[in-house]
mmCIF file of C-alpha atoms in Angstrom:
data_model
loop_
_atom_site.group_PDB
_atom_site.id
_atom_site.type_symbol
_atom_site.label_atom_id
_atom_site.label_comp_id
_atom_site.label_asym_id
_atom_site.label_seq_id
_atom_site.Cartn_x
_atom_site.Cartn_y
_atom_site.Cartn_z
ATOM 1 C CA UNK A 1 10.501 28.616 -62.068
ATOM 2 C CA UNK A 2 7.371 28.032 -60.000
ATOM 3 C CA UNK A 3 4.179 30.045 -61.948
ATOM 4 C CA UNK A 4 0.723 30.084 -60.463
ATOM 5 C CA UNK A 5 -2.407 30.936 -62.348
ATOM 6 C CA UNK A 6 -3.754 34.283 -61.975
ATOM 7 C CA UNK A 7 -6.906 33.545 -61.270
ATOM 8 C CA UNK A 8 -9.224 32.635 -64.271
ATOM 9 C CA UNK A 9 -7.805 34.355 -66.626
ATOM 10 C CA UNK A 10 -5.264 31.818 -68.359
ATOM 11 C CA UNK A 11 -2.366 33.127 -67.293
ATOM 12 C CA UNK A 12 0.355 31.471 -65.045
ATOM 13 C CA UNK A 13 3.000 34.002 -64.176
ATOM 14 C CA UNK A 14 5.727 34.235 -61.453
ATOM 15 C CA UNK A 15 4.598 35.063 -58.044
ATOM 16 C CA UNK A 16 7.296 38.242 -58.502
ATOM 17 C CA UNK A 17 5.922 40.963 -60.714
ATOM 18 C CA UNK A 18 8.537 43.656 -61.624
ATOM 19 C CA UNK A 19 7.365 47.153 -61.312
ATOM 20 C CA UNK A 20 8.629 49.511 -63.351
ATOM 21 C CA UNK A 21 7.556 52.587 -61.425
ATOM 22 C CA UNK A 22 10.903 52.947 -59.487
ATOM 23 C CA UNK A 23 13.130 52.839 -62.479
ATOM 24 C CA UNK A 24 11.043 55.884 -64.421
ATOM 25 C CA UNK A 25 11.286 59.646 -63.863
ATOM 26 C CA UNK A 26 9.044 60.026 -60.720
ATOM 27 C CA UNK A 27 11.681 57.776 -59.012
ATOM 28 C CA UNK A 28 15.244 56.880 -60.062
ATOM 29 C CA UNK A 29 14.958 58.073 -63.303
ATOM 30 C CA UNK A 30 16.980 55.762 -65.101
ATOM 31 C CA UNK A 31 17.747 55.735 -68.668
ATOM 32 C CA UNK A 32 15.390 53.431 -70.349
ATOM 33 C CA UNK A 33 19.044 51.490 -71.193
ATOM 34 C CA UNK A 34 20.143 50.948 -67.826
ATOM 35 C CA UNK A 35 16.146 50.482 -66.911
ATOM 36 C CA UNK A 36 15.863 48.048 -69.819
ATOM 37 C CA UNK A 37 18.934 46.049 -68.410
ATOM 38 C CA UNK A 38 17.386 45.100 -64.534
ATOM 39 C CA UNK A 39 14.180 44.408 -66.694
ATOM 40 C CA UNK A 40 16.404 41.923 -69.179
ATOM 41 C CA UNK A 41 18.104 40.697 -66.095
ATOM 42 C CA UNK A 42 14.787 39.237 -64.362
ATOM 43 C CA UNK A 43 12.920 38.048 -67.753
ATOM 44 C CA UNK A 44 16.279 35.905 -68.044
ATOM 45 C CA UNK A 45 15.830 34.543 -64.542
ATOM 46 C CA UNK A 46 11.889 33.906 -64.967
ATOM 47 C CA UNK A 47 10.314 36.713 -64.191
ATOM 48 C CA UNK A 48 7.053 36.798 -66.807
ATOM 49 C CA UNK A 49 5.109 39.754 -65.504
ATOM 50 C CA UNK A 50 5.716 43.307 -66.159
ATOM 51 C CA UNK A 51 3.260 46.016 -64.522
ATOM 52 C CA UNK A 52 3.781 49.634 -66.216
ATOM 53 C CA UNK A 53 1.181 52.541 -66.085
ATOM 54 C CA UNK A 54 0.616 55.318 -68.408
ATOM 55 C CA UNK A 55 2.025 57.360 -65.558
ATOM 56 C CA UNK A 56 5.146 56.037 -65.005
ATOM 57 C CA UNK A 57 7.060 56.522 -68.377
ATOM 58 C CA UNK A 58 8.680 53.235 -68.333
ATOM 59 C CA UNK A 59 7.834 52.084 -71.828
ATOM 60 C CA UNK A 60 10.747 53.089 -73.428
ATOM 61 C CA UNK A 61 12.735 50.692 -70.681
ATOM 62 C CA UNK A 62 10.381 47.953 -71.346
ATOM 63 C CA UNK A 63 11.005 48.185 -74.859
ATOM 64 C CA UNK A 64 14.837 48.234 -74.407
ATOM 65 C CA UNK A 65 14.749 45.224 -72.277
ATOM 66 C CA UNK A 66 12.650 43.281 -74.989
ATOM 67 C CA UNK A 67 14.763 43.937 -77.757
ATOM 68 C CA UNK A 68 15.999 40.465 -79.233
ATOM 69 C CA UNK A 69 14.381 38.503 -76.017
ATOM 70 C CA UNK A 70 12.359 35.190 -77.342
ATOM 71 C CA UNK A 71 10.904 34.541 -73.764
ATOM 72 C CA UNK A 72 7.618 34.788 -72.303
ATOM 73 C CA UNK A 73 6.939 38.465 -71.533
ATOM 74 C CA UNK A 74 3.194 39.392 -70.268
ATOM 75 C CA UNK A 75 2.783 43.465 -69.931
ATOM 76 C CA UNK A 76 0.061 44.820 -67.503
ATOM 77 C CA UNK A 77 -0.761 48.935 -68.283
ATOM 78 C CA UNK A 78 -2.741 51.195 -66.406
ATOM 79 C CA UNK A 79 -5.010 53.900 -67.695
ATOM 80 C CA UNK A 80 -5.301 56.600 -65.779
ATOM 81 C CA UNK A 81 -8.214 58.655 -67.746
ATOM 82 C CA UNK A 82 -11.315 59.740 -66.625
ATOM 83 C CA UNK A 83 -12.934 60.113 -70.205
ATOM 84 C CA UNK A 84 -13.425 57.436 -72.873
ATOM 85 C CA UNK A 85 -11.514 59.243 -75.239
ATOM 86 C CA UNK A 86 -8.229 59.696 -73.257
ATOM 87 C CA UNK A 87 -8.630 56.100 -71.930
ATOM 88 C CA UNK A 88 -8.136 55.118 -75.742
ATOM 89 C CA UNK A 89 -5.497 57.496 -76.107
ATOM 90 C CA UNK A 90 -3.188 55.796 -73.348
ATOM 91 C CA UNK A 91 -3.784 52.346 -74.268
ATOM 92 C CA UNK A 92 -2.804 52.993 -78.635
ATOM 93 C CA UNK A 93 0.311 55.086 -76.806
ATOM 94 C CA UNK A 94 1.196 52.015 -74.704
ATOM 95 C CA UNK A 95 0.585 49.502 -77.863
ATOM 96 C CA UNK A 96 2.638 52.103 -80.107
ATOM 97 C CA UNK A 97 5.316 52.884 -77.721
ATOM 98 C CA UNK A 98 5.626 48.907 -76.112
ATOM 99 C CA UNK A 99 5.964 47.823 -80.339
ATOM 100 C CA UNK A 100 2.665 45.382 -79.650
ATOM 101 C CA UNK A 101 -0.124 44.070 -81.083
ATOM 102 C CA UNK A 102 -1.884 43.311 -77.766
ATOM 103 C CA UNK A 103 -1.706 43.976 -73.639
ATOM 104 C CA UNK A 104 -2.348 41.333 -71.557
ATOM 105 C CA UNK A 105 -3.647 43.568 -68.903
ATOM 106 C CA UNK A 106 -4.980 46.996 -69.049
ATOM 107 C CA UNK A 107 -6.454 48.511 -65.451
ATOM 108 C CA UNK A 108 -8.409 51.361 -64.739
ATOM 109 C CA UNK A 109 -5.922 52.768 -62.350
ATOM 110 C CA UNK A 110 -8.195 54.454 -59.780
ATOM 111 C CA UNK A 111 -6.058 54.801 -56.543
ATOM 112 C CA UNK A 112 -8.428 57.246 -55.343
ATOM 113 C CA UNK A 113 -11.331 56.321 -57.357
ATOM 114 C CA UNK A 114 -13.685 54.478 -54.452
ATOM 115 C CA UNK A 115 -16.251 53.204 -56.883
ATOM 116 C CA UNK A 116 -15.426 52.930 -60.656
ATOM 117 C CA UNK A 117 -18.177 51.766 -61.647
ATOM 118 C CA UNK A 118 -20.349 54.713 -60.784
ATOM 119 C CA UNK A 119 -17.339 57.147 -61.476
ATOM 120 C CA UNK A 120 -15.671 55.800 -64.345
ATOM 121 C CA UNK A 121 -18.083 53.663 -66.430
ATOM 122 C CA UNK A 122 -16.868 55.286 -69.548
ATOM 123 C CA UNK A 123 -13.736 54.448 -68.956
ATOM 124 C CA UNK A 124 -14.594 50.324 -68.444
ATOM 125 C CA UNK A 125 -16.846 50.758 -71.401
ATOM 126 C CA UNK A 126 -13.711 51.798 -73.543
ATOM 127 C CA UNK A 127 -11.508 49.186 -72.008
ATOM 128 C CA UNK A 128 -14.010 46.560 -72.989
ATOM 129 C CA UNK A 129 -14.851 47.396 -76.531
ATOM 130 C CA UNK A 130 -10.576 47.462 -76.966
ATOM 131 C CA UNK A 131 -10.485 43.685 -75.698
ATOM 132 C CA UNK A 132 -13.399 43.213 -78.010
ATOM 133 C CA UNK A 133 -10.996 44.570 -80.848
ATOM 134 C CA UNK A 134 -8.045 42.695 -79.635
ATOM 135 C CA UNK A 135 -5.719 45.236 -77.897
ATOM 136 C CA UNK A 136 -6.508 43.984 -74.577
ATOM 137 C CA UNK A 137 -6.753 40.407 -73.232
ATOM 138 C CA UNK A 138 -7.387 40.940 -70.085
ATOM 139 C CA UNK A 139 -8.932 43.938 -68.621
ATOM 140 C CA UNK A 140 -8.474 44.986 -64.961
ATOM 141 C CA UNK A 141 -8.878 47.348 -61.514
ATOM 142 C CA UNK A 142 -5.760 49.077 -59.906
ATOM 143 C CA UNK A 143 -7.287 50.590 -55.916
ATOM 144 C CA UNK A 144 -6.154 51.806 -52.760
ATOM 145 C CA UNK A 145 -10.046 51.487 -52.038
ATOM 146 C CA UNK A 146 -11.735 48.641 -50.072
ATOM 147 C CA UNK A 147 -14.772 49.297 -51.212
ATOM 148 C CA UNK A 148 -13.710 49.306 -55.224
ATOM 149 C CA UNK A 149 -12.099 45.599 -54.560
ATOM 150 C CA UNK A 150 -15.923 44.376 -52.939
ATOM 151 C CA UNK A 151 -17.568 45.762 -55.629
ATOM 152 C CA UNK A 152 -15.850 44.301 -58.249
ATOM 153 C CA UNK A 153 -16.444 41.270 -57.136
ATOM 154 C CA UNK A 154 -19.723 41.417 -58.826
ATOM 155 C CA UNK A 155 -18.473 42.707 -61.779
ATOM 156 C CA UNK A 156 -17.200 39.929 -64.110
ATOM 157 C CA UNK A 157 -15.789 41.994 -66.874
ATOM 158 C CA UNK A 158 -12.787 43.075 -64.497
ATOM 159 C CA UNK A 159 -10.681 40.058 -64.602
ATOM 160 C CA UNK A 160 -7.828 41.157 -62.642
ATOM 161 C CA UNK A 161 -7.323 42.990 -59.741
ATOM 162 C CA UNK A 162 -4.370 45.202 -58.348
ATOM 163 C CA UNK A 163 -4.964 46.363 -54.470
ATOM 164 C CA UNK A 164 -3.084 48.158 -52.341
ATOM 165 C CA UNK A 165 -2.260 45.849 -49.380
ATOM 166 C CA UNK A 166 0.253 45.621 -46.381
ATOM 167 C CA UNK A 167 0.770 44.320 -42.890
ATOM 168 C CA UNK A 168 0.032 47.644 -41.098
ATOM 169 C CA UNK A 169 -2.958 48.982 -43.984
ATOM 170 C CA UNK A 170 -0.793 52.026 -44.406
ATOM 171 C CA UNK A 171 -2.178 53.956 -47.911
ATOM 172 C CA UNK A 172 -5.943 51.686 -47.629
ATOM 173 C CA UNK A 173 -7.856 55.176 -48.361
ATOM 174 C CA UNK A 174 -11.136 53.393 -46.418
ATOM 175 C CA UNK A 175 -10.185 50.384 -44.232
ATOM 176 C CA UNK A 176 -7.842 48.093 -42.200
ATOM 177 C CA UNK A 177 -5.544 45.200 -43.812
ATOM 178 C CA UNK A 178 -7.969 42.986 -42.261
ATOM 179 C CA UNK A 179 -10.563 44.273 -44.446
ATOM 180 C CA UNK A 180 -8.696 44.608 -47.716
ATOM 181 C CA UNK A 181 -7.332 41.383 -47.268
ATOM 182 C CA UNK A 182 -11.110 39.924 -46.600
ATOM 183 C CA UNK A 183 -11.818 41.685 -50.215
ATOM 184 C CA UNK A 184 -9.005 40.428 -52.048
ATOM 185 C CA UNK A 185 -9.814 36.537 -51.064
ATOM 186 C CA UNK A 186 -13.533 37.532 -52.309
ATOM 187 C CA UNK A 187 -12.138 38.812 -55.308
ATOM 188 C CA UNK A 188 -10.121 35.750 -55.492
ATOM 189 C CA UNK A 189 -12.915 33.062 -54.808
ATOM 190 C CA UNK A 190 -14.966 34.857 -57.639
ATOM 191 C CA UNK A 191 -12.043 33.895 -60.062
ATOM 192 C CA UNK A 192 -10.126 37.619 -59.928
ATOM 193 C CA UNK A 193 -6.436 37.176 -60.760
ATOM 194 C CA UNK A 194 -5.007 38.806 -57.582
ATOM 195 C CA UNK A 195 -1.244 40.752 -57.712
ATOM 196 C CA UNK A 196 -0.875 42.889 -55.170
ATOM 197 C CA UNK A 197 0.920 46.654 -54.862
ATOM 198 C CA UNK A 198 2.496 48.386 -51.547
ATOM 199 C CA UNK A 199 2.953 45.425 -50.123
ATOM 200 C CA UNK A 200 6.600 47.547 -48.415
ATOM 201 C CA UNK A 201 4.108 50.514 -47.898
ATOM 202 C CA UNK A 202 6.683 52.471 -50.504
ATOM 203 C CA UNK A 203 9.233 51.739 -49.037
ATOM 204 C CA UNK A 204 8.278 52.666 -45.319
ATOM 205 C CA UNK A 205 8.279 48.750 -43.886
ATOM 206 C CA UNK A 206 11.912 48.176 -46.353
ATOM 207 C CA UNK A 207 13.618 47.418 -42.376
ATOM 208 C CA UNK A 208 11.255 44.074 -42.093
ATOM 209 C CA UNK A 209 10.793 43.403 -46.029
ATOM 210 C CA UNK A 210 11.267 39.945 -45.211
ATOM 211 C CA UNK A 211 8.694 39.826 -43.125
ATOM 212 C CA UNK A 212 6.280 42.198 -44.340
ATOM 213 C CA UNK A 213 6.561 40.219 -47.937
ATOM 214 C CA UNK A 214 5.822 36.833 -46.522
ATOM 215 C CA UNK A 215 2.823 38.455 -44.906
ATOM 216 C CA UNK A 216 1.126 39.681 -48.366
ATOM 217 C CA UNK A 217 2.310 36.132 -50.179
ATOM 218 C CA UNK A 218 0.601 34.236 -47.231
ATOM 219 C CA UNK A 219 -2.576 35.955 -47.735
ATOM 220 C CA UNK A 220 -5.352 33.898 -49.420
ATOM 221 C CA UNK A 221 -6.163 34.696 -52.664
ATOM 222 C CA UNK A 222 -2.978 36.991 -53.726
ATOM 223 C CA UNK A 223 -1.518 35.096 -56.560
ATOM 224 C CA UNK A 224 1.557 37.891 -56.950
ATOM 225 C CA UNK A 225 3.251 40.596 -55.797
ATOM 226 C CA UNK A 226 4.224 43.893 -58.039
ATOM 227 C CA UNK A 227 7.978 45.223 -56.554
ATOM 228 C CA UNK A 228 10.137 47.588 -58.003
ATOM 229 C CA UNK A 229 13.517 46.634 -57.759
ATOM 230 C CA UNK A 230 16.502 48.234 -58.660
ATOM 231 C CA UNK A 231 19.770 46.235 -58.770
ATOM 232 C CA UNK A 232 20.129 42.819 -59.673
ATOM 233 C CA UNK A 233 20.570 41.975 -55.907
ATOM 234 C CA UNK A 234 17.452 42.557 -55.105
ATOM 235 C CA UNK A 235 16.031 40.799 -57.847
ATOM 236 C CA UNK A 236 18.018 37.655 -56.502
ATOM 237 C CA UNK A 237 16.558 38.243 -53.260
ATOM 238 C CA UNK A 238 13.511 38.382 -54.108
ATOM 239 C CA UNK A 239 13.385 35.435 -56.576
ATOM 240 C CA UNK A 240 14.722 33.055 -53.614
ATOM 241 C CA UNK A 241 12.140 34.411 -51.179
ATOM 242 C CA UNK A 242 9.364 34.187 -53.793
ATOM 243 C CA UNK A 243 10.596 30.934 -55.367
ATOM 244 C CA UNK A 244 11.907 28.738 -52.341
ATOM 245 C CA UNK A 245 11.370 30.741 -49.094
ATOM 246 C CA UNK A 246 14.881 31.437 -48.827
ATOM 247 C CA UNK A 247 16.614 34.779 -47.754
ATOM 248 C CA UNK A 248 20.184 35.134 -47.423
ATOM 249 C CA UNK A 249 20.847 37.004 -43.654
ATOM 250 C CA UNK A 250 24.059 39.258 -45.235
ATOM 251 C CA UNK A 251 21.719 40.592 -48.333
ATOM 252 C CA UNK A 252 19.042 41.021 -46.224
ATOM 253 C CA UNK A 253 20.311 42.860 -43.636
ATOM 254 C CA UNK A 254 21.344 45.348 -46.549
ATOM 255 C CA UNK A 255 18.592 45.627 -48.456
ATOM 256 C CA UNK A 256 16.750 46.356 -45.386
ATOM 257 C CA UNK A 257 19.100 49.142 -44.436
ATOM 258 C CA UNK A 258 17.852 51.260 -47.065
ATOM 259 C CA UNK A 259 15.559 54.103 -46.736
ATOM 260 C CA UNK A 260 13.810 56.596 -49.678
ATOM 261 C CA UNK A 261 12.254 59.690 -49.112
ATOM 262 C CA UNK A 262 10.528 61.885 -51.058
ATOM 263 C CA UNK A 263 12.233 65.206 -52.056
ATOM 264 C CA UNK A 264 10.343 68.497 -52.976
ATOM 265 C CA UNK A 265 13.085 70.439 -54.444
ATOM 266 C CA UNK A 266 11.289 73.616 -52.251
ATOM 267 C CA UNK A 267 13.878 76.568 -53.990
ATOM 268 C CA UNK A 268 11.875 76.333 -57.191
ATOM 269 C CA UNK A 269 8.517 75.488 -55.891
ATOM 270 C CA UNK A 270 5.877 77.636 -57.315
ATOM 271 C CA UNK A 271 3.210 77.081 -54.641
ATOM 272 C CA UNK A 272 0.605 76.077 -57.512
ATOM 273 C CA UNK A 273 -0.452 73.239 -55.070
ATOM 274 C CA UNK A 274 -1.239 70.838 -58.295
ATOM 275 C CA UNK A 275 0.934 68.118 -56.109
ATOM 276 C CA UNK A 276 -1.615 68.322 -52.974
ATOM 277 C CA UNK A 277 -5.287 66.146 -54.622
ATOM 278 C CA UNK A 278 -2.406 63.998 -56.666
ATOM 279 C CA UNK A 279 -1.041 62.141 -52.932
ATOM 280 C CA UNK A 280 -3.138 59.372 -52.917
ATOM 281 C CA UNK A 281 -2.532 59.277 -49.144
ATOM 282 C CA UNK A 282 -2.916 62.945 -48.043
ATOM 283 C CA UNK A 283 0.643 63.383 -47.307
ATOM 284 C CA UNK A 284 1.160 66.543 -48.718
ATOM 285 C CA UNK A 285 -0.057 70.299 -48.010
ATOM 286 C CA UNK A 286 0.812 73.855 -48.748
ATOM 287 C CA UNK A 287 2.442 75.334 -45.594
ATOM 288 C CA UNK A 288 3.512 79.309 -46.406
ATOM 289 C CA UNK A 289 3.356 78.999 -49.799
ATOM 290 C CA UNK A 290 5.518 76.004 -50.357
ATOM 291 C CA UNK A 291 4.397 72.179 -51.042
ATOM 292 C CA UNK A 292 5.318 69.947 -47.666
ATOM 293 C CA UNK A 293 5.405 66.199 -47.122
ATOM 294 C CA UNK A 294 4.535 64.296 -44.051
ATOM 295 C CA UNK A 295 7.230 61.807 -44.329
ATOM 296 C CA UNK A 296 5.346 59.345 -42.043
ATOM 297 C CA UNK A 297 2.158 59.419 -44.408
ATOM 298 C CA UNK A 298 3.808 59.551 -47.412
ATOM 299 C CA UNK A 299 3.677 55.599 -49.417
ATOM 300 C CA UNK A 300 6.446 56.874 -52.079
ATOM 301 C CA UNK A 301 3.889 55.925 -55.218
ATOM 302 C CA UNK A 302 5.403 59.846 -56.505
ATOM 303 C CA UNK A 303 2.144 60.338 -58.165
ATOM 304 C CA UNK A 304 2.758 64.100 -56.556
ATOM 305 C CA UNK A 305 5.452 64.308 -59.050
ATOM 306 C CA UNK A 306 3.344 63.543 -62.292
ATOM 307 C CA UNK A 307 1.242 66.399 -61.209
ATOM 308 C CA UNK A 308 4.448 68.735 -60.496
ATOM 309 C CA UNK A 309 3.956 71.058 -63.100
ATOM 310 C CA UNK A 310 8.111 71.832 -62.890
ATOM 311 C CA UNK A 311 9.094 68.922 -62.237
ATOM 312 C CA UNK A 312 10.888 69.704 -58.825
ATOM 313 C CA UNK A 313 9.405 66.087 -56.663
ATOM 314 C CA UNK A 314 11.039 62.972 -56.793
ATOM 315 C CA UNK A 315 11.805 59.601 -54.711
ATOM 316 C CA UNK A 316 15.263 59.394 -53.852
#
């Protein structure tokens, strides 16, 4: 399997990232056993990179998947705290629940966070002193923001970045593709390992993934691409694209027939509105008393269902 380095970090990893998001409760909900097998099934076909979040709740399938594999695995977390304290909290959970000594990426996952460094220095402080201990190698920046990819290029403590980028910008909070992809070969040329997130939109540009993935591998300085995938087809499909260029027409053409929404189960809606500052792309809003979607905004990350106090949103 081809690897490339991710930037100057050390690491070489396959250009295809799983992401675990989908397989968790604010998407398919899998068990972590039937979770823990797709994961299994791309570590066995070279897949080293495995992007989880404190959000997600996909620990317990990463776990199941490593049980009694001797490959390479490299695990990249997120934190999404905004005090030192809690930032601590979800990286021991992640070491506890993942059985490891050591992360090899932990990010401050600020999707709507548009400078870090102003708003979360606590939080980078914390991050540091745990690589300093040994729990993190490598410590990084998730962002839907522009702006929070340019200024980390100054900042040499964030090794790795994790933007938000697509062919049509959709879910950039403050800027085109054209400028987020300007950022991201900054980052790159200061020697930021690049993998990138959206690069489907959330599923909303799934009818040309072919095309729409080949644009964000093309781009310079993305050295990977995080996907969630959820059958071992499209974990073929997505190794031959990523690996040799190739896509099959027939799986193609069917795995970009699919479509996900997102569902707001509205009969038990309480009308708390705890869902509406969660949407990182301002896709939701309380309309007579009830939480609604704008299915054209909406990027499918189902943060809004974290923040669902009963538990009543999900991508489907």
């Amino acid at each position: 399997m081809k690897k490339v380095a991710l930037g100057c970090t050390g690491l070489r990893i396959n250009p295809l990232v799983f992401g675990t998001l989908p397989l968790g409760p604010l998407q398919a909900s899998l068990s972590p056993e039937e979770g823990g097998r797709l994961i299994r099934y791309a570590l066995e076909r070279g897949v080293n990179l495995l992007d989880t979040a404190e959000l997600y709740q996909t620990y317990p399938h990463i776990r199941s998947a490593l049980a009694g594999f001797t490959g390479e695995v490299l695990i990249a977390s997120k934190t999404h705290a905004n005090t030192a304290q809690a930032a601590r909290g979800h990286v021991e959970r992640a070491l506890t629940e993942l059985g490891r000594e050591r992360l090899d990426i932990v990010h401050l996952h600020g999707a709507r966070v548009a400078d870090p460094f102003v708003e979360r220095p606590e939080v980078i402080e914390t991050l540091l002193r745990m690589k300093e201990e040994g729990k993190i190698a490598h410590v990084g920046l998730s962002s839907h923001f522009v702006s929070a990819m340019r200024k980390s290029v100054a900042h040499p403590e964030i090794e790795v970045v994790h933007p938000l980028i697509n062919r049509t910008g959709m879910g950039i909070i403050d800027g085109t593709h054209e400028e987020m992809s300007a950022a991201i070969a900054a980052c790159a040329a200061a020697g930021k390992g690049v993998y990138a997130m959206k690069a489907l939109a959330g599923g909303n540009l799934i009818s040309t993934a072919r095309e729409s993935l080949r644009f964000v591998l093309g781009l310079a300085g993305v050295h990977g691409i995080a996907l969630g995938m959820l059958s071992e087809a499209e974990i073929d499909g997505n190794l031959a694209l990523f690996q040799e260029g190739r896509a099959d027409d027939t799986l193609w053409t069917t795995l970009e027939g699919r479509r996900r929404k997102l569902t707001i189960m509205e009969a038990f809606c309480k009308g708390c509105g705890a869902c509406v500052p969660a949407c990182t792309n301002n896709a939701l809003a309380m309309v007579d008393g009830k939480a609604k979607v704008d299915d054209e905004a909406c990027i499918l990350c189902g943060y809004c269902g974290a923040a669902c106090p009963e538990f009543m949103i999900r991508v489907v």
